[in-house]
Amino acid sequence: MSRPPFKRILLKLSGEALMGNAGFGIDPAETARIAGEIKLAQAAGFELCLVTGGGNIFRGLAAAAKGFDRANADYMGMLATVMNALAMQNALEQAGVDTRVQSAIPMASVCEPYIRRRAERHLEKGRVVIFAAGTGNPYFTTDTAAALRAAEMKCNALFKGTSVDGVYDADPKKVETAKRYDRVGFSKVLADDLKVMDASAVSLCRDNDIPIVVFNIREQGNLARVLAGEGVSTIVTNEA
Ligand code: UDP
């Protein structure tokens, strides 16, 4: 698969990715493994921004379905993303990668507040910047936060690390004949409601011409492969 060279990328790590095979929370071994993959990507010359999800700890929508006030539950979800960001920071620094965490909800004793220009400076200095607390607003997801930060930080692409190897025309875990797309257009993703990211995240990427690369982060060495334009993934663009 040929694609333009990406220099600066945003990697969206769902809470599920940090959970490994456990049913809940953060798996230190899996977090360390992902940190190793990020270290390799950085060594290959990529500038990396990360956005962490929180679904391995708390999801606002699920809690609201059980009677929580939605906005309150969403703030709890955003706090969960900060825990994941700190876990990634810990793993990356243990692997020798310099990092900074910036939170959309200021928490001065824990990490930096989100300041775009400061984040830019960190990237110039070779640090990995981890964006936490989503957009800072309830009723959003960390997918939308990833699209927003990718646009603000002028990332060349948004890489979404999941537990499947791309975008399918049906759920590959349920439909045996489901077909994976190598490339697919934003408009088809939106029209057919394909499971890539939520619609607001997809539209933000479409409007700002930021390709989304969906790949399996659970497979060892896959981040490096997809960054090199090899391996199995789906790329969502305006041109497909
Ligand atoms: N969240 C929010 N606003 C945001 C981003 C996240 O309110 O801008 C909350 C929301 O409750 C969500 C939770 O944080 O369920 C965890 O994020 P998400 O579900 O996107 O995590 P992932 O599925 O990537 O693990």
GROMACS .gro file of N, CA and C in nm, residues 17-112:
model
  288
   17ALA      N    1  -0.696  -0.109   2.474
   17ALA     CA    2  -0.561  -0.147   2.432
   17ALA      C    3  -0.469  -0.163   2.554
   18LEU      N    4  -0.489  -0.080   2.655
   18LEU     CA    5  -0.402  -0.084   2.773
   18LEU      C    6  -0.443  -0.193   2.873
   19MET      N    7  -0.559  -0.250   2.847
   19MET     CA    8  -0.617  -0.349   2.937
   19MET      C    9  -0.558  -0.488   2.912
   20GLY      N   10  -0.501  -0.507   2.791
   20GLY     CA   11  -0.449  -0.639   2.754
   20GLY      C   12  -0.562  -0.741   2.755
   21ASN      N   13  -0.536  -0.858   2.811
   21ASN     CA   14  -0.640  -0.961   2.814
   21ASN      C   15  -0.723  -0.958   2.942
   22ALA      N   16  -0.694  -0.862   3.028
   22ALA     CA   17  -0.773  -0.851   3.151
   22ALA      C   18  -0.910  -0.791   3.117
   23GLY      N   19  -1.004  -0.805   3.207
   23GLY     CA   20  -1.139  -0.752   3.179
   23GLY      C   21  -1.154  -0.608   3.221
   24PHE      N   22  -1.058  -0.554   3.292
   24PHE     CA   23  -1.072  -0.420   3.349
   24PHE      C   24  -0.933  -0.365   3.381
   25GLY      N   25  -0.919  -0.234   3.377
   25GLY     CA   26  -0.800  -0.168   3.429
   25GLY      C   27  -0.679  -0.171   3.336
   26ILE      N   28  -0.564  -0.151   3.396
   26ILE     CA   29  -0.440  -0.133   3.319
   26ILE      C   30  -0.350  -0.255   3.340
   27ASP      N   31  -0.303  -0.314   3.229
   27ASP     CA   32  -0.212  -0.427   3.236
   27ASP      C   33  -0.069  -0.372   3.218
   28PRO      N   34   0.012  -0.375   3.323
   28PRO     CA   35   0.146  -0.316   3.314
   28PRO      C   36   0.231  -0.378   3.202
   29ALA      N   37   0.218  -0.511   3.182
   29ALA     CA   38   0.299  -0.576   3.078
   29ALA      C   39   0.259  -0.527   2.939
   30GLU      N   40   0.129  -0.514   2.915
   30GLU     CA   41   0.081  -0.469   2.785
   30GLU      C   42   0.118  -0.321   2.762
   31THR      N   43   0.108  -0.243   2.868
   31THR     CA   44   0.144  -0.101   2.859
   31THR      C   45   0.293  -0.087   2.825
   32ALA      N   46   0.374  -0.172   2.887
   32ALA     CA   47   0.519  -0.169   2.859
   32ALA      C   48   0.546  -0.212   2.715
   33ARG      N   49   0.471  -0.310   2.668
   33ARG     CA   50   0.490  -0.358   2.529
   33ARG      C   51   0.457  -0.247   2.429
   34ILE      N   52   0.345  -0.177   2.454
   34ILE     CA   53   0.305  -0.068   2.364
   34ILE      C   54   0.409   0.045   2.370
   35ALA      N   55   0.461   0.070   2.491
   35ALA     CA   56   0.565   0.173   2.504
   35ALA      C   57   0.686   0.138   2.417
   36GLY      N   58   0.719   0.008   2.413
   36GLY     CA   59   0.831  -0.037   2.330
   36GLY      C   60   0.804  -0.009   2.182
   37GLU      N   61   0.681  -0.028   2.140
   37GLU     CA   62   0.643  -0.002   1.999
   37GLU      C   63   0.655   0.148   1.968
   38ILE      N   64   0.612   0.229   2.064
   38ILE     CA   65   0.618   0.375   2.045
   38ILE      C   66   0.764   0.421   2.038
   39LYS      N   67   0.846   0.360   2.121
   39LYS     CA   68   0.989   0.394   2.121
   39LYS      C   69   1.051   0.366   1.984
   40LEU      N   70   1.014   0.252   1.926
   40LEU     CA   71   1.066   0.216   1.793
   40LEU      C   72   1.020   0.316   1.688
   41ALA      N   73   0.892   0.357   1.699
   41ALA     CA   74   0.837   0.455   1.603
   41ALA      C   75   0.912   0.586   1.613
   42GLN      N   76   0.942   0.626   1.735
   42GLN     CA   77   1.014   0.751   1.754
   42GLN      C   78   1.156   0.740   1.699
   43ALA      N   79   1.219   0.624   1.723
   43ALA     CA   80   1.355   0.602   1.672
   43ALA      C   81   1.356   0.603   1.520
   44ALA      N   82   1.242   0.568   1.458
   44ALA     CA   83   1.234   0.569   1.311
   44ALA      C   84   1.212   0.711   1.257
   45GLY      N   85   1.203   0.809   1.347
   45GLY     CA   86   1.196   0.949   1.303
   45GLY      C   87   1.059   1.014   1.309
   46PHE      N   88   0.962   0.944   1.364
   46PHE     CA   89   0.828   1.003   1.372
   46PHE      C   90   0.813   1.088   1.497
   47GLU      N   91   0.738   1.197   1.484
   47GLU     CA   92   0.698   1.276   1.601
   47GLU      C   93   0.564   1.221   1.646
   48LEU      N   94   0.552   1.193   1.774
   48LEU     CA   95   0.431   1.124   1.821
   48LEU      C   96   0.353   1.201   1.926
   49CYS      N   97   0.223   1.215   1.899
   49CYS     CA   98   0.128   1.263   1.998
   49CYS      C   99   0.040   1.142   2.033
   50LEU      N  100   0.005   1.128   2.159
   50LEU     CA  101  -0.085   1.020   2.200
   50LEU      C  102  -0.211   1.079   2.260
   51VAL      N  103  -0.323   1.011   2.236
   51VAL     CA  104  -0.446   1.041   2.309
   51VAL      C  105  -0.490   0.910   2.371
   52THR      N  106  -0.513   0.913   2.503
   52THR     CA  107  -0.555   0.790   2.571
   52THR      C  108  -0.706   0.791   2.593
   53GLY      N  109  -0.766   0.675   2.574
   53GLY     CA  110  -0.908   0.657   2.607
   53GLY      C  111  -0.922   0.621   2.754
   54GLY      N  112  -1.043   0.584   2.794
   54GLY     CA  113  -1.066   0.554   2.935
   54GLY      C  114  -1.160   0.437   2.959
   55GLY      N  115  -1.203   0.375   2.848
   55GLY     CA  116  -1.306   0.270   2.855
   55GLY      C  117  -1.269   0.148   2.938
   56ASN      N  118  -1.140   0.127   2.964
   56ASN     CA  119  -1.097   0.016   3.049
   56ASN      C  120  -1.126   0.043   3.197
   57ILE      N  121  -1.161   0.168   3.226
   57ILE     CA  122  -1.186   0.205   3.366
   57ILE      C  123  -1.329   0.257   3.385
   58PHE      N  124  -1.368   0.351   3.302
   58PHE     CA  125  -1.501   0.411   3.321
   58PHE      C  126  -1.549   0.475   3.191
   59ARG      N  127  -1.672   0.445   3.156
   59ARG     CA  128  -1.734   0.502   3.037
   59ARG      C  129  -1.861   0.576   3.078
   60GLY      N  130  -1.868   0.703   3.043
   60GLY     CA  131  -1.981   0.786   3.085
   60GLY      C  132  -2.116   0.733   3.038
   61LEU      N  133  -2.121   0.693   2.912
   61LEU     CA  134  -2.248   0.650   2.853
   61LEU      C  135  -2.302   0.526   2.925
   62ALA      N  136  -2.212   0.432   2.953
   62ALA     CA  137  -2.253   0.308   3.020
   62ALA      C  138  -2.303   0.339   3.162
   63ALA      N  139  -2.236   0.431   3.229
   63ALA     CA  140  -2.277   0.466   3.366
   63ALA      C  141  -2.411   0.540   3.363
   64ALA      N  142  -2.430   0.625   3.260
   64ALA     CA  143  -2.557   0.700   3.248
   64ALA      C  144  -2.673   0.603   3.227
   65ALA      N  145  -2.647   0.494   3.152
   65ALA     CA  146  -2.752   0.394   3.129
   65ALA      C  147  -2.794   0.327   3.260
   66LYS      N  148  -2.704   0.331   3.358
   66LYS     CA  149  -2.737   0.269   3.488
   66LYS      C  150  -2.786   0.373   3.589
   67GLY      N  151  -2.813   0.497   3.541
   67GLY     CA  152  -2.873   0.596   3.629
   67GLY      C  153  -2.786   0.713   3.671
   68PHE      N  154  -2.656   0.710   3.635
   68PHE     CA  155  -2.570   0.825   3.667
   68PHE      C  156  -2.613   0.947   3.587
   69ASP      N  157  -2.590   1.064   3.641
   69ASP     CA  158  -2.606   1.186   3.563
   69ASP      C  159  -2.500   1.183   3.452
   70ARG      N  160  -2.540   1.206   3.328
   70ARG     CA  161  -2.450   1.187   3.214
   70ARG      C  162  -2.325   1.275   3.221
   71ALA      N  163  -2.345   1.404   3.247
   71ALA     CA  164  -2.228   1.495   3.248
   71ALA      C  165  -2.132   1.454   3.360
   72ASN      N  166  -2.187   1.421   3.476
   72ASN     CA  167  -2.104   1.379   3.588
   72ASN      C  168  -2.024   1.253   3.552
   73ALA      N  169  -2.094   1.159   3.490
   73ALA     CA  170  -2.030   1.033   3.452
   73ALA      C  171  -1.920   1.059   3.348
   74ASP      N  172  -1.946   1.151   3.257
   74ASP     CA  173  -1.845   1.183   3.156
   74ASP      C  174  -1.720   1.244   3.219
   75TYR      N  175  -1.738   1.328   3.321
   75TYR     CA  176  -1.620   1.382   3.390
   75TYR      C  177  -1.541   1.269   3.455
   76MET      N  178  -1.611   1.171   3.509
   76MET     CA  179  -1.541   1.054   3.566
   76MET      C  180  -1.465   0.980   3.457
   77GLY      N  181  -1.528   0.966   3.341
   77GLY     CA  182  -1.461   0.902   3.227
   77GLY      C  183  -1.335   0.977   3.187
   78MET      N  184  -1.344   1.109   3.187
   78MET     CA  185  -1.227   1.189   3.149
   78MET      C  186  -1.115   1.172   3.251
   79LEU      N  187  -1.151   1.159   3.378
   79LEU     CA  188  -1.047   1.135   3.481
   79LEU      C  189  -0.980   1.000   3.457
   80ALA      N  190  -1.059   0.902   3.410
   80ALA     CA  191  -1.002   0.770   3.378
   80ALA      C  192  -0.895   0.782   3.269
   81THR      N  193  -0.918   0.870   3.172
   81THR     CA  194  -0.818   0.886   3.064
   81THR      C  195  -0.687   0.942   3.119
   82VAL      N  196  -0.696   1.021   3.227
   82VAL     CA  197  -0.574   1.077   3.288
   82VAL      C  198  -0.494   0.964   3.354
   83MET      N  199  -0.564   0.871   3.418
   83MET     CA  200  -0.494   0.756   3.478
   83MET      C  201  -0.420   0.678   3.369
   84ASN      N  202  -0.486   0.657   3.257
   84ASN     CA  203  -0.421   0.584   3.147
   84ASN      C  204  -0.302   0.663   3.090
   85ALA      N  205  -0.317   0.794   3.083
   85ALA     CA  206  -0.207   0.878   3.032
   85ALA      C  207  -0.086   0.867   3.125
   86LEU      N  208  -0.111   0.867   3.255
   86LEU     CA  209   0.000   0.855   3.351
   86LEU      C  210   0.064   0.717   3.342
   87ALA      N  211  -0.019   0.615   3.318
   87ALA     CA  212   0.034   0.479   3.303
   87ALA      C  213   0.124   0.472   3.179
   88MET      N  214   0.080   0.534   3.069
   88MET     CA  215   0.161   0.535   2.946
   88MET      C  216   0.289   0.615   2.968
   89GLN      N  217   0.276   0.727   3.039
   89GLN     CA  218   0.395   0.809   3.068
   89GLN      C  219   0.496   0.725   3.145
   90ASN      N  220   0.448   0.655   3.247
   90ASN     CA  221   0.533   0.571   3.329
   90ASN      C  222   0.605   0.467   3.242
   91ALA      N  223   0.528   0.398   3.158
   91ALA     CA  224   0.586   0.292   3.075
   91ALA      C  225   0.687   0.350   2.976
   92LEU      N  226   0.653   0.464   2.916
   92LEU     CA  227   0.744   0.524   2.818
   92LEU      C  228   0.873   0.570   2.884
   93GLU      N  229   0.861   0.631   3.000
   93GLU     CA  230   0.982   0.682   3.065
   93GLU      C  231   1.069   0.566   3.114
   94GLN      N  232   1.006   0.457   3.154
   94GLN     CA  233   1.085   0.338   3.191
   94GLN      C  234   1.158   0.280   3.070
   95ALA      N  235   1.101   0.306   2.951
   95ALA     CA  236   1.165   0.259   2.828
   95ALA      C  237   1.266   0.363   2.776
   96GLY      N  238   1.279   0.474   2.850
   96GLY     CA  239   1.378   0.576   2.812
   96GLY      C  240   1.326   0.679   2.715
   97VAL      N  241   1.194   0.692   2.704
   97VAL     CA  242   1.136   0.793   2.613
   97VAL      C  243   1.087   0.911   2.697
   98ASP      N  244   1.134   1.029   2.661
   98ASP     CA  245   1.095   1.150   2.733
   98ASP      C  246   0.951   1.186   2.696
   99THR      N  247   0.869   1.216   2.795
   99THR     CA  248   0.728   1.244   2.767
   99THR      C  249   0.678   1.364   2.847
  100ARG      N  250   0.567   1.418   2.805
  100ARG     CA  251   0.490   1.514   2.885
  100ARG      C  252   0.343   1.476   2.872
  101VAL      N  253   0.270   1.486   2.983
  101VAL     CA  254   0.125   1.468   2.979
  101VAL      C  255   0.062   1.605   2.987
  102GLN      N  256  -0.033   1.631   2.899
  102GLN     CA  257  -0.111   1.756   2.905
  102GLN      C  258  -0.259   1.719   2.916
  103SER      N  259  -0.325   1.779   3.014
  103SER     CA  260  -0.465   1.746   3.038
  103SER      C  261  -0.558   1.860   2.996
  104ALA      N  262  -0.669   1.824   2.932
  104ALA     CA  263  -0.768   1.924   2.893
  104ALA      C  264  -0.842   1.979   3.015
  105ILE      N  265  -0.837   1.904   3.126
  105ILE     CA  266  -0.891   1.954   3.253
  105ILE      C  267  -0.770   1.984   3.340
  106PRO      N  268  -0.747   2.113   3.372
  106PRO     CA  269  -0.624   2.145   3.446
  106PRO      C  270  -0.617   2.072   3.580
  107MET      N  271  -0.502   2.011   3.607
  107MET     CA  272  -0.477   1.949   3.739
  107MET      C  273  -0.328   1.966   3.765
  108ALA      N  274  -0.296   2.087   3.819
  108ALA     CA  275  -0.158   2.135   3.824
  108ALA      C  276  -0.061   2.042   3.896
  109SER      N  277  -0.106   1.969   3.997
  109SER     CA  278  -0.007   1.886   4.067
  109SER      C  279   0.018   1.753   3.999
  110VAL      N  280  -0.057   1.724   3.895
  110VAL     CA  281  -0.046   1.593   3.830
  110VAL      C  282   0.024   1.602   3.694
  111CYS      N  283  -0.013   1.702   3.615
  111CYS     CA  284   0.043   1.714   3.480
  111CYS      C  285   0.023   1.858   3.431
  112GLU      N  286   0.074   1.883   3.311
  112GLU     CA  287   0.058   2.018   3.253
  112GLU      C  288  -0.085   2.036   3.203
   0.00000   0.00000   0.00000
